[in-house]
Coordinates of C-alpha atoms and ligand atoms in Angstrom, one line a residue:
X1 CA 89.5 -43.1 -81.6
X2 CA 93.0 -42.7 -80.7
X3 CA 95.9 -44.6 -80.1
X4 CA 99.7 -44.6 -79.8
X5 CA 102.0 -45.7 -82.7
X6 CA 104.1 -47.6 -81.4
X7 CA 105.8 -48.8 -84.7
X8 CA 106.4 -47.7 -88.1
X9 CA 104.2 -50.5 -90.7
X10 CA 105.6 -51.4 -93.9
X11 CA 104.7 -51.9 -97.3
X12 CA 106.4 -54.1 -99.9
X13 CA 107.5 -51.6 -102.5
X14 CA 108.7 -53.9 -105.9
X15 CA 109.5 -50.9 -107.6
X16 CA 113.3 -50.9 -106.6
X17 CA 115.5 -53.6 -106.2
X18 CA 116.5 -54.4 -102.6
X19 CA 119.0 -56.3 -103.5
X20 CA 120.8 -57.7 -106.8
X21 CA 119.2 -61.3 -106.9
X22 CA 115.6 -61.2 -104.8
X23 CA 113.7 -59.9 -108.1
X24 CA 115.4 -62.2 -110.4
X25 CA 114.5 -65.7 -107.8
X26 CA 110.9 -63.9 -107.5
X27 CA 110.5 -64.1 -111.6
X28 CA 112.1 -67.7 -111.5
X29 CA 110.0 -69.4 -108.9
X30 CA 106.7 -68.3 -110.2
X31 CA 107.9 -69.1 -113.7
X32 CA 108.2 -72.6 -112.8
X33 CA 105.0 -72.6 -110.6
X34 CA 103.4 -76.0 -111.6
X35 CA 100.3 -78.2 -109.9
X36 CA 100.3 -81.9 -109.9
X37 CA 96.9 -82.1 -111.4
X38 CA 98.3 -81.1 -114.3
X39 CA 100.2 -84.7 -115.0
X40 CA 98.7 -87.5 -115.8
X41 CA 100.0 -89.9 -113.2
X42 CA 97.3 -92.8 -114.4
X43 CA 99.6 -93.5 -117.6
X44 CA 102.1 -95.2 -114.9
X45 CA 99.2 -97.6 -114.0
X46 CA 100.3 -100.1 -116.1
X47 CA 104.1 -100.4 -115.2
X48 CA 103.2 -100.1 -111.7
X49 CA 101.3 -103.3 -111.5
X50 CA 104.2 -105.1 -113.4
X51 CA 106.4 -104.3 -110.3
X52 CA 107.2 -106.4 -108.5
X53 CA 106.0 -106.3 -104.5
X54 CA 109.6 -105.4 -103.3
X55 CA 110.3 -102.4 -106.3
X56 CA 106.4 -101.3 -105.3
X57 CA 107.2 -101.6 -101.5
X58 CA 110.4 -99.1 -102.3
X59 CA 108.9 -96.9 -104.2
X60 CA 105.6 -96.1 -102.0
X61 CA 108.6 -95.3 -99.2
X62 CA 110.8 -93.1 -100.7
X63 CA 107.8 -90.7 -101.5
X64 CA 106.2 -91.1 -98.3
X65 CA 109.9 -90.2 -96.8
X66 CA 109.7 -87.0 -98.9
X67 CA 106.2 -86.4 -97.9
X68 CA 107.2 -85.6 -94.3
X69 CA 110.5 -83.5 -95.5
X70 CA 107.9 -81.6 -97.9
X71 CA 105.4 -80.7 -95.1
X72 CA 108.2 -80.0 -92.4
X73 CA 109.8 -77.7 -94.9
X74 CA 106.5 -75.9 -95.6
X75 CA 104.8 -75.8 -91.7
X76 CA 108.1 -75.2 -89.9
X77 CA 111.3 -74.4 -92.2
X78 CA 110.4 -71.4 -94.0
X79 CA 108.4 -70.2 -91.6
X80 CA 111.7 -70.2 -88.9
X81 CA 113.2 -68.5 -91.6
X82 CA 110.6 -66.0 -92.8
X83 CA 109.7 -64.7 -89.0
X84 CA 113.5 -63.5 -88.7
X85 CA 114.1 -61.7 -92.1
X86 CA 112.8 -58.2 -92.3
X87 CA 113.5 -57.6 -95.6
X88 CA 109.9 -57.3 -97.7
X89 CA 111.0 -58.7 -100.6
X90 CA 113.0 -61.3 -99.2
X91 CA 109.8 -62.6 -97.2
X92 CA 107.9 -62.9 -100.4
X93 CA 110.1 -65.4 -102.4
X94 CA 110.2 -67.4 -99.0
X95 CA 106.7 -67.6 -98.5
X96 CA 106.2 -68.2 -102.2
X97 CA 108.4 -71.4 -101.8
X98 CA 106.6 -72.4 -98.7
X99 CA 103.0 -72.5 -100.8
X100 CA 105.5 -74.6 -103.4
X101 CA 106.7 -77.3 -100.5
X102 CA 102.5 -77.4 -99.6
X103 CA 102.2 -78.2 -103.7
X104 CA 104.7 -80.9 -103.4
X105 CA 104.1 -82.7 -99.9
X106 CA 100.3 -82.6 -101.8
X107 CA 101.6 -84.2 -105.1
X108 CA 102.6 -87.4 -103.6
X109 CA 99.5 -88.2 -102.3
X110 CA 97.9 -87.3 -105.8
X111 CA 100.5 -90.1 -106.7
X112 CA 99.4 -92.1 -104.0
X113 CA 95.7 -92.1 -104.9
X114 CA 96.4 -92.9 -108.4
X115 CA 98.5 -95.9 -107.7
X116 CA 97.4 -97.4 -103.9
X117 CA 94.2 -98.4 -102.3
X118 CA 92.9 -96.5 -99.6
X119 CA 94.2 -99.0 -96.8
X120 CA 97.4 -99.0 -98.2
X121 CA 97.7 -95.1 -98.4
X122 CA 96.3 -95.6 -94.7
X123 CA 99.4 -97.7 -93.7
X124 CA 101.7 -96.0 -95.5
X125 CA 100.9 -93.0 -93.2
X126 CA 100.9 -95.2 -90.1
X127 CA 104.8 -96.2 -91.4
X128 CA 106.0 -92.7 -91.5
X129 CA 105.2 -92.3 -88.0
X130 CA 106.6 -95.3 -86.9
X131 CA 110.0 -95.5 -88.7
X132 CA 112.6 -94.3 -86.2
X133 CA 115.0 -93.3 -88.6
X134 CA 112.5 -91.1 -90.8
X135 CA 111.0 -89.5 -87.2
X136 CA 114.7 -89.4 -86.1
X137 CA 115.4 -87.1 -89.1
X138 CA 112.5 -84.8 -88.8
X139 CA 113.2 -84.4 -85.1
X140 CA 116.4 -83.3 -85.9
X141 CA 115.6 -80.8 -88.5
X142 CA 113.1 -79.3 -85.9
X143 CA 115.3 -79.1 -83.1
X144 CA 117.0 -76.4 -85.3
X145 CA 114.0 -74.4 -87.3
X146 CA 112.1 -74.4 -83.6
X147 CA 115.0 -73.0 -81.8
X148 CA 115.5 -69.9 -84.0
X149 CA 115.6 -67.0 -82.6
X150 CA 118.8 -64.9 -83.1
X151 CA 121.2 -64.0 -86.4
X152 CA 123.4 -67.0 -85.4
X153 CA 120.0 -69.4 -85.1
X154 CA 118.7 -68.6 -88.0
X155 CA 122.0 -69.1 -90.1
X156 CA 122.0 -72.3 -88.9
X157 CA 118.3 -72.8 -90.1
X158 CA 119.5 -71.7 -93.5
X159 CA 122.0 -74.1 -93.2
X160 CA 119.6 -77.0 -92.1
X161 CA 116.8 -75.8 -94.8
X162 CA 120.3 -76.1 -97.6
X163 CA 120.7 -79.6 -96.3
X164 CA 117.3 -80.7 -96.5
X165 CA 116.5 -79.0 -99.9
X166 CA 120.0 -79.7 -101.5
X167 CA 120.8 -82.9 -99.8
X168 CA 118.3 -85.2 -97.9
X169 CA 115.6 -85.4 -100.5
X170 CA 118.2 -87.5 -103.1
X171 CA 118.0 -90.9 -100.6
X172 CA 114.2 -90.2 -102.1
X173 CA 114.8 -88.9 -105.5
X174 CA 116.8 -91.8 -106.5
X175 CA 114.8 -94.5 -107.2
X176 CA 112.1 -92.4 -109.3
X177 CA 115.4 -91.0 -111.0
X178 CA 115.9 -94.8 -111.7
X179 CA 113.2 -95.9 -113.1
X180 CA 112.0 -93.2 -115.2
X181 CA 115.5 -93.2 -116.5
X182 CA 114.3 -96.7 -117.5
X183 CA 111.3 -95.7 -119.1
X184 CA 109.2 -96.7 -116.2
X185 CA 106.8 -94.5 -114.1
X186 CA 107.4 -91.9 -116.0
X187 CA 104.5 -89.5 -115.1
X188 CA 105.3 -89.7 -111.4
X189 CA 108.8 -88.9 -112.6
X190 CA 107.9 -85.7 -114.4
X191 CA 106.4 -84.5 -110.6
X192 CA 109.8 -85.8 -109.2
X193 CA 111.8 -83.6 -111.7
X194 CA 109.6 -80.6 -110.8
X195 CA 109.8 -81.2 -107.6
X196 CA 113.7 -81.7 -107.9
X197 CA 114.0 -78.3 -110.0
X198 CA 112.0 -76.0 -107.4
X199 CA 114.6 -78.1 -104.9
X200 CA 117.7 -77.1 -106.8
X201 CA 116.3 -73.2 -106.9
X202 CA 115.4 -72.7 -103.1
X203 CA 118.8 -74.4 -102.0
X204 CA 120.7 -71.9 -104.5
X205 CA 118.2 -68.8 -102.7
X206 CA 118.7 -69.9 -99.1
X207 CA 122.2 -70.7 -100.0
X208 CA 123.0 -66.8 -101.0
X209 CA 121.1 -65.6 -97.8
X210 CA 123.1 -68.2 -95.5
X211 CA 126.1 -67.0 -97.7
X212 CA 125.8 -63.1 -96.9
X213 CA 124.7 -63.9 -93.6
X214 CA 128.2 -65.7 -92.5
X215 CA 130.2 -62.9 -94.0
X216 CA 128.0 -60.7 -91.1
X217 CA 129.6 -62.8 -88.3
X218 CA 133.2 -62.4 -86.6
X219 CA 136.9 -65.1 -87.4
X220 CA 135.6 -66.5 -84.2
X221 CA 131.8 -66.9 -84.4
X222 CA 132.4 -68.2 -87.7
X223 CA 134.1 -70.8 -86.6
X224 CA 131.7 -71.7 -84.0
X225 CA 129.1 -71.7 -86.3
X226 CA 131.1 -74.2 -89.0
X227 CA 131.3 -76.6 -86.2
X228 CA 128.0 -76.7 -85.1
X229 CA 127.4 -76.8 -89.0
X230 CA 129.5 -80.0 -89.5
X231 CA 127.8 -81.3 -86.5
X232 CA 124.3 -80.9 -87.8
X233 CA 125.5 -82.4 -91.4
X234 CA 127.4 -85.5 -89.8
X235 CA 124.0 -86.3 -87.7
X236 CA 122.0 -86.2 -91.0
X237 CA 124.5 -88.1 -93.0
X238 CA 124.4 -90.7 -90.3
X239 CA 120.7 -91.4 -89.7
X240 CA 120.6 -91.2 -93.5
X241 CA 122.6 -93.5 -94.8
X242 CA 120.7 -95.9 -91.6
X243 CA 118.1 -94.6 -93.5
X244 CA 118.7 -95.6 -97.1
X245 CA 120.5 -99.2 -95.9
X246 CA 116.8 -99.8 -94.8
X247 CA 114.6 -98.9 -97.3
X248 CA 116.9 -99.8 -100.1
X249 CA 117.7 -103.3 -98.8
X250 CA 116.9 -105.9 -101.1
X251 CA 117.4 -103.8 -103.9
X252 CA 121.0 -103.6 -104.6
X253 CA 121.0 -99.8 -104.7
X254 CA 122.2 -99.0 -101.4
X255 CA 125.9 -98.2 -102.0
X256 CA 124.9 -96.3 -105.0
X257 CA 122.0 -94.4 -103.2
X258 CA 124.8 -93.2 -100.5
X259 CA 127.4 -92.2 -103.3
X260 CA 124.4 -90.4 -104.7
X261 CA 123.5 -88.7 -101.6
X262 CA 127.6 -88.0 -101.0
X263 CA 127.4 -86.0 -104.3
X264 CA 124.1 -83.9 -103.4
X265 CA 125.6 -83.3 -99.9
X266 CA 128.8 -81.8 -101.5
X267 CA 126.3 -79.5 -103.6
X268 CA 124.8 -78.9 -100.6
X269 CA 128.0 -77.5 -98.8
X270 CA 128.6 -75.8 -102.3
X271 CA 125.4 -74.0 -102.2
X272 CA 126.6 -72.5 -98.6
X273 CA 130.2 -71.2 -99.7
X274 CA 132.1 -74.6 -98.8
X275 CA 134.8 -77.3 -100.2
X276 CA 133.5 -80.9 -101.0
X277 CA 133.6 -83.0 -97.9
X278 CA 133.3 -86.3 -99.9
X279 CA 135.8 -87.8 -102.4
X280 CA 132.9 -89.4 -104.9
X281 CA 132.7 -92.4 -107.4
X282 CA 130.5 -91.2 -110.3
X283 CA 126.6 -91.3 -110.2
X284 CA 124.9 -94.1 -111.9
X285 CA 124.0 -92.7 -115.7
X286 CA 120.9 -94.0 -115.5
X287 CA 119.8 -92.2 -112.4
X288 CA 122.4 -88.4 -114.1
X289 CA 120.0 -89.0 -116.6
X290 CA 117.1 -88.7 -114.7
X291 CA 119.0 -85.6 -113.4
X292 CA 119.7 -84.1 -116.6
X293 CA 116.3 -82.6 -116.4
X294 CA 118.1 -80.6 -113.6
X295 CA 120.9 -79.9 -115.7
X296 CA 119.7 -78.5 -118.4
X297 CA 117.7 -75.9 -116.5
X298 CA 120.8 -75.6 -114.4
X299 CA 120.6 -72.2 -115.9
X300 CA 117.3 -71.5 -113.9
X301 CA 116.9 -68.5 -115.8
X302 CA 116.2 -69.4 -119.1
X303 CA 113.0 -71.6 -120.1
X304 CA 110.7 -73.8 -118.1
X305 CA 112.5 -76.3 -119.7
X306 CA 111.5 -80.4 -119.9
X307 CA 108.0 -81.9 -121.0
X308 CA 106.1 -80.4 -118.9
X309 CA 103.9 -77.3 -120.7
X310 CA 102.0 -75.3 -118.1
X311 CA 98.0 -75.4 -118.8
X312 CA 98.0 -78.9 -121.1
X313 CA 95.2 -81.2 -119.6
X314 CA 94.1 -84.3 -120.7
X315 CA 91.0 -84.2 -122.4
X316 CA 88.0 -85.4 -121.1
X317 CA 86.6 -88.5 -122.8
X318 CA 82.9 -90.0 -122.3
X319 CA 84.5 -92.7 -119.9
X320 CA 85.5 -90.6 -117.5
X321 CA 82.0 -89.6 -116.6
X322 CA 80.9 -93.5 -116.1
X323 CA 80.7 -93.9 -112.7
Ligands
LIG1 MN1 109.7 -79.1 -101.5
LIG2 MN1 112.0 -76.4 -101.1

């Protein structure tokens, strides 16, 4: 058989360092590899039947909300991303933390089993694709990661995937934060934090790429690319905070949830090389306590961190096998 070459295939080779911080994510990300079958989420049974319908009502939403960020960050985001970057390495830590976003839109619904009957998982579903403001957010985080095509497109898709990772998912995080700062649904709060730590490294990863990427471009694409940046961020602040005044009415929360979400979306600008764009009032210390479990990993290189143990099951008792 013969046949013409008509490109040069390559391998990943590990055994150097392509660049000075790849490697180092690499270790981190599989380090904190985790699988929601591995908490408990039944022990929340109890406090969640003493909420009441409203608190319930909330909390089913926020997770469903993050449900459809997970799965559009898994099925489109890093894909955009990964068909654009040649570097081998590179593509590696990015498809690892596409099988991690698959691993969390999948952990709500092991939430969701535990806590909700089949027709309510069933409607919950049906809300997602009805809410206008939750579609209206996914629509425009597509419009970016399917039009990416170019060095400038694909910055902006970094930029987007920063904004999603760093900054959409609080409006969600919040009210778990809440309550498990409270002592309540606690187990479901342990998958938040994981969720929230793996969250916290891929916006500092994509961050550096979007980072070294700018600093490729010209004094006057730059500034082409900040405003279409500012545009994207003022769209999703907008429908957000629409958003959050919707599912958070009745709850008291709302002003709090948007300061909260002011404060992420200045980490989020911080992630890509910018200044604050929002003077905010402190965070609610029940909620930064919640957070703390971010905090004290901040330093993503040292231990696992938290009460989670990698490998501890429950044990299997002689109930479990009565049908
Ligand atoms: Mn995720
Ligand atoms: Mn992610």
């Amino acid at each position: 058989m013969t046949f013409t070459l008509n490109k040069i295939h390559k391998a990943v080779n590990w055994n150097k360092e392509d660049d000075n911080f790849t490697q180092a994510f690499w270790e981190q990300n599989v380090k904190q590899f985790w699988l929601p079958e591995e908490i408990s989420v039944s022990k929340d049974l109890k406090v969640w039947n003493d909420l009441s319908e409203k608190e319930r009502d909330l909390y089913k939403k926020v997770l469903a909300g993050l449900t459809l960020l997970d799965t559009k960050q898994g099925n489109n985001g890093i894909p955009s991303m990964m068909s654009l970057t040649d570097n081998l390495q590179r593509k590696a830590v990015l498809s690892f933390m596409g099988t991690m976003e698959e691993i969390h839109a999948k952990s709500y619904s092991s939430i969701f089993t535990t806590l909700l009957s089949n027709r309510e998982i069933d409607d919950l579903f049906e809300w997602i694709e009805e809410e206008k403001t939750l579609q209206r957010k996914a629509q425009l985080i597509l419009e970016q990661y399917e039009n990416t095509n170019d060095e400038k497109s694909l910055y902006l898709s970094m930029v987007t995937s920063v904004f999603l990772e760093s900054f959409l998912f609080y409006s969600g995080f919040f009210y778990p934060l809440f309550l498990a700062g409270q002592g309540k649904m606690v187990s479901s709060g342990e998958i938040i934090s994981l969720i929230l730590r793996d969250e916290s490294l891929h916006g500092k990863y994509i961050g550096l790429l979007a980072k070294e990427k700018y600093e490729s471009f010209n004094e006057e694409e730059k500034r082409q690319l900040n405003n279409k940046m500012y545009k994207i961020f003022n769209d999703l602040m907008e429908n957000e905070i629409e958003y959050t005044k919707l599912i958070y009415k009745d709850s008291n929360l709302e002003e709090e949830v948007i300061s909260f979400l002011q404060y992420n979306a200045n980490r989020a600008l911080e992630n890509l090389g910018f200044e604050d764009y929002y003077e905010v009032k402190p965070v609610n210390p029940i909620v930064l306590n919640g957070l703390s479990t971010e905090t004290k990993t901040h330093d993503f290189f040292s231990t696992k961190g938290n009460g989670y143990q990698k490998g501890i099951y429950e044990e299997l008792k002689d109930e479990d096998f009565i049908i």
